[in-house]
Tab-separated table of C-alpha atoms in Angstrom:
chain	number	residue	atom	x	y	z
A	7	MET	CA	-59.360	34.866	129.880
A	8	GLU	CA	-61.163	32.434	127.581
A	9	GLU	CA	-62.707	30.622	130.556
A	10	PHE	CA	-63.823	33.712	132.494
A	11	LEU	CA	-67.331	33.450	131.011
A	12	PRO	CA	-67.964	29.775	130.155
A	13	GLU	CA	-70.191	29.083	127.173
A	14	ASP	CA	-73.502	27.325	127.767
A	15	GLU	CA	-74.714	24.234	125.918
A	16	PRO	CA	-76.168	26.007	122.835
A	17	LEU	CA	-72.881	27.856	122.274
A	18	VAL	CA	-70.745	24.767	122.931
A	19	ALA	CA	-72.822	22.754	120.448
A	20	ALA	CA	-72.671	25.518	117.814
A	21	ARG	CA	-68.917	25.849	118.256
A	22	HIS	CA	-68.426	22.096	117.873
A	23	ARG	CA	-70.484	22.006	114.664
A	24	GLY	CA	-68.584	24.970	113.235
A	25	GLU	CA	-65.207	23.424	113.992
A	26	GLU	CA	-66.336	20.106	112.467
A	27	ILE	CA	-66.939	21.710	109.068
A	28	GLY	CA	-63.880	23.977	109.195
A	29	ALA	CA	-65.697	27.232	109.974
A	30	ALA	CA	-63.751	28.262	113.069
A	31	PRO	CA	-65.956	30.647	115.069
A	32	ILE	CA	-64.878	33.548	117.263
A	33	SER	CA	-63.390	32.540	120.639
A	34	ALA	CA	-65.489	32.533	123.808
A	35	ALA	CA	-63.776	35.682	125.115
A	36	GLY	CA	-64.187	37.341	121.729
A	37	GLY	CA	-67.874	36.473	121.758
A	38	ALA	CA	-68.224	37.906	125.247
A	39	ALA	CA	-66.568	41.101	124.009
A	40	LEU	CA	-69.084	41.336	121.155
A	41	ARG	CA	-71.973	40.881	123.594
A	42	PHE	CA	-70.491	43.578	125.848
A	43	VAL	CA	-70.153	46.077	122.997
A	44	ALA	CA	-73.646	45.334	121.673
A	45	THR	CA	-75.074	45.896	125.162
A	46	LEU	CA	-72.981	49.019	125.743
A	47	ILE	CA	-74.253	50.782	122.620
A	48	GLY	CA	-77.818	49.464	122.889
A	49	ALA	CA	-77.521	47.775	119.500
A	50	ARG	CA	-80.795	47.186	117.670
A	51	THR	CA	-79.484	46.601	114.140
A	52	VAL	CA	-76.287	44.607	113.564
A	53	VAL	CA	-74.679	43.232	110.403
A	54	GLU	CA	-72.558	40.114	110.730
A	55	VAL	CA	-70.254	39.185	107.832
A	56	GLY	CA	-69.547	35.463	108.247
A	57	SER	CA	-71.987	33.515	110.403
A	58	GLY	CA	-69.501	31.349	112.313
A	59	CYS	CA	-72.258	28.718	112.250
A	60	GLY	CA	-74.131	30.741	114.859
A	61	VAL	CA	-71.578	31.289	117.629
A	62	SER	CA	-70.968	34.992	117.045
A	63	GLY	CA	-74.655	35.556	116.278
A	64	VAL	CA	-75.784	34.066	119.592
A	65	TRP	CA	-73.286	36.204	121.496
A	66	LEU	CA	-74.375	39.328	119.602
A	67	LEU	CA	-78.101	38.684	119.969
A	68	ARG	CA	-77.706	38.135	123.708
A	69	GLY	CA	-76.267	41.631	123.955
A	70	MET	CA	-78.736	43.321	121.614
A	71	ALA	CA	-82.135	44.738	122.529
A	72	LYS	CA	-84.948	42.174	122.839
A	73	ASP	CA	-86.633	43.272	119.616
A	74	ALA	CA	-83.357	43.863	117.746
A	75	VAL	CA	-82.519	42.199	114.428
A	76	LEU	CA	-79.228	40.599	113.378
A	77	THR	CA	-78.519	40.547	109.633
A	78	SER	CA	-76.141	37.656	108.961
A	79	VAL	CA	-74.362	37.385	105.600
A	80	ASP	CA	-72.575	34.204	104.545
A	81	VAL	CA	-71.689	32.693	101.190
A	82	GLU	CA	-72.123	29.116	102.481
A	83	PRO	CA	-75.715	27.838	102.824
A	84	GLU	CA	-74.578	25.142	105.267
A	85	HIS	CA	-73.084	27.757	107.589
A	86	GLN	CA	-76.404	29.601	107.554
A	87	ARG	CA	-78.343	26.394	108.207
A	88	LEU	CA	-76.184	25.623	111.228
A	89	ALA	CA	-76.480	29.212	112.439
A	90	LYS	CA	-80.281	28.950	112.354
A	91	LEU	CA	-80.042	25.726	114.367
A	92	ALA	CA	-77.847	27.493	116.934
A	93	TYR	CA	-80.328	30.353	117.248
A	94	ARG	CA	-83.206	27.910	117.815
A	95	GLU	CA	-81.246	25.978	120.452
A	96	ALA	CA	-80.435	29.270	122.202
A	97	GLY	CA	-84.120	30.196	122.283
A	98	LEU	CA	-83.754	33.070	119.840
A	99	GLY	CA	-86.793	33.482	117.596
A	100	SER	CA	-86.518	33.595	113.809
A	101	SER	CA	-87.942	37.129	113.812
A	102	ARG	CA	-84.684	38.340	115.355
A	103	THR	CA	-82.502	37.289	112.421
A	104	ARG	CA	-82.322	38.086	108.730
A	105	MET	CA	-80.186	35.511	106.945
A	106	ILE	CA	-78.707	36.462	103.567
A	107	ILE	CA	-76.777	33.943	101.477
A	108	GLY	CA	-74.237	35.527	99.150
A	109	ARG	CA	-70.804	37.091	98.818
A	110	ALA	CA	-70.417	39.928	101.290
A	111	LEU	CA	-69.069	42.350	98.685
A	112	GLU	CA	-72.228	41.790	96.642
A	113	VAL	CA	-74.668	41.907	99.577
A	114	LEU	CA	-73.301	44.838	101.629
A	115	PRO	CA	-73.889	47.460	98.891
A	116	ARG	CA	-77.609	46.599	99.009
A	117	LEU	CA	-77.931	47.440	102.718
A	118	THR	CA	-79.110	50.871	103.894
A	119	ASP	CA	-76.627	53.674	104.596
A	120	GLY	CA	-76.346	54.753	108.243
A	121	ALA	CA	-78.935	52.219	109.403
A	122	TYR	CA	-76.792	49.975	111.611
A	123	ASP	CA	-75.441	50.177	115.143
A	124	MET	CA	-72.709	47.587	114.673
A	125	VAL	CA	-70.926	45.649	111.926
A	126	PHE	CA	-68.963	42.512	112.814
A	127	CYS	CA	-66.607	41.005	110.214
A	128	ASP	CA	-65.262	37.452	110.284
A	129	ALA	CA	-65.142	36.206	106.709
A	130	VAL	CA	-62.639	36.449	103.825
A	131	LYS	CA	-59.542	38.112	105.295
A	132	GLN	CA	-58.384	39.536	101.958
A	133	GLU	CA	-61.687	41.428	101.789
A	134	TYR	CA	-61.324	43.064	105.218
A	135	PRO	CA	-60.397	46.503	103.765
A	136	GLU	CA	-63.531	46.441	101.594
A	137	TYR	CA	-65.632	45.367	104.587
A	138	LEU	CA	-64.321	48.381	106.489
A	139	THR	CA	-65.294	50.735	103.665
A	140	ALA	CA	-68.774	49.216	103.598
A	141	ALA	CA	-69.096	49.357	107.392
A	142	LEU	CA	-68.309	53.068	107.510
A	143	ARG	CA	-71.176	53.652	105.093
A	144	LEU	CA	-73.588	51.371	106.952
A	145	LEU	CA	-72.901	52.578	110.505
A	146	ARG	CA	-74.711	55.398	112.250
A	147	PRO	CA	-72.618	57.929	114.200
A	148	GLY	CA	-71.608	56.174	117.423
A	149	GLY	CA	-71.779	52.783	115.740
A	150	VAL	CA	-69.038	50.166	116.100
A	151	VAL	CA	-67.180	48.061	113.559
A	152	ALA	CA	-65.313	44.948	114.769
A	153	PHE	CA	-62.959	42.497	113.039
A	154	ASP	CA	-62.110	39.021	114.343
A	155	ASN	CA	-58.664	37.462	113.716
A	156	ALA	CA	-57.012	40.874	114.000
A	157	LEU	CA	-53.773	39.239	115.199
A	158	TRP	CA	-54.020	36.429	112.609
A	159	ASP	CA	-52.146	33.873	114.709
A	160	ASN	CA	-49.499	36.531	115.513
A	161	GLN	CA	-48.619	36.901	111.821
A	162	VAL	CA	-49.688	40.562	111.644
A	163	ALA	CA	-46.844	41.510	113.993
A	164	ASP	CA	-44.281	39.496	112.000
A	165	PRO	CA	-42.830	41.741	109.257
A	166	SER	CA	-41.599	38.691	107.334
A	167	ARG	CA	-45.201	37.586	106.679
A	168	ARG	CA	-46.289	39.112	103.363
A	169	ASP	CA	-49.169	36.842	102.314
A	170	PRO	CA	-52.370	38.528	101.030
A	171	GLU	CA	-54.454	37.743	104.142
A	172	THR	CA	-51.892	39.173	106.556
A	173	GLU	CA	-51.347	42.249	104.399
A	174	ALA	CA	-55.098	42.892	104.197
A	175	ILE	CA	-55.475	42.718	107.978
A	176	ARG	CA	-52.477	45.061	108.382
A	177	GLU	CA	-54.158	47.493	105.990
A	178	VAL	CA	-57.297	47.532	108.145
A	179	HIS	CA	-55.167	48.202	111.224
A	180	ARG	CA	-53.498	51.124	109.460
A	181	VAL	CA	-56.689	52.675	108.142
A	182	ILE	CA	-58.512	52.376	111.467
A	183	ARG	CA	-55.559	53.934	113.332
A	184	GLU	CA	-55.233	56.836	110.888
A	185	ASP	CA	-58.886	57.661	110.138
A	186	GLU	CA	-59.831	60.655	112.300
A	187	ARG	CA	-63.499	59.657	112.120
A	188	LEU	CA	-62.746	56.536	114.161
A	189	VAL	CA	-61.835	55.763	117.776
A	190	PRO	CA	-59.848	52.476	117.602
A	191	LEU	CA	-59.178	49.677	120.077
A	192	LEU	CA	-57.349	46.357	119.613
A	193	ILE	CA	-58.544	43.826	122.202
A	194	PRO	CA	-56.233	40.836	122.861
A	195	VAL	CA	-58.966	38.190	123.147
A	196	GLY	CA	-58.921	35.002	121.094
A	197	ASP	CA	-57.098	35.771	117.852
A	198	GLY	CA	-57.526	39.516	118.368
A	199	LEU	CA	-60.616	41.718	118.057
A	200	LEU	CA	-60.057	45.061	116.332
A	201	CYS	CA	-62.837	47.561	117.069
A	202	ALA	CA	-63.554	51.159	116.179
A	203	VAL	CA	-66.305	53.639	117.024
A	204	LYS	CA	-67.505	55.852	114.184
A	205	LYS	CA	-67.552	59.413	115.519
A	206	GLU	CA	-69.387	61.021	112.581
């Protein structure tokens, strides 16, 4: 599954740089899934929480409309610097990205309600429930929210695991399953990609 759509040199280089500094990016299959969803919904405005040093952003931008803009939020300036390098190497112009350095829970409240087609979250796992709340405010009807690491190395399915990260991811699973405004899907790519369409 991970090798079905091989990554090209800009993605391989971005992935290597991310792994070198301990910022593990989304898997290749997970990235392909993001590109697919972005293309499917005709995404023009996307928020990314956690830059992955550019890997997820390149996948997303390749699925978005040609004049679309990716807003990437990351607390680490070095992650943002490497993401910008990845975008340049992939031939993606700077006009297609808006890079914001800061804590997601401080930045997301400043973004416009209902103005986004997609929100992708891959940052602090304990903050996933708060990211979901923010995403539901930011998304337009028909927009998609997606969370990487939804399986959390198979710990989510292990009832003996009660650490804060695992519990937070479980909470997002529960809320997405039970919220009647959402159409959920858990995709078994990489470390799990949990998605939901906002119906209203």
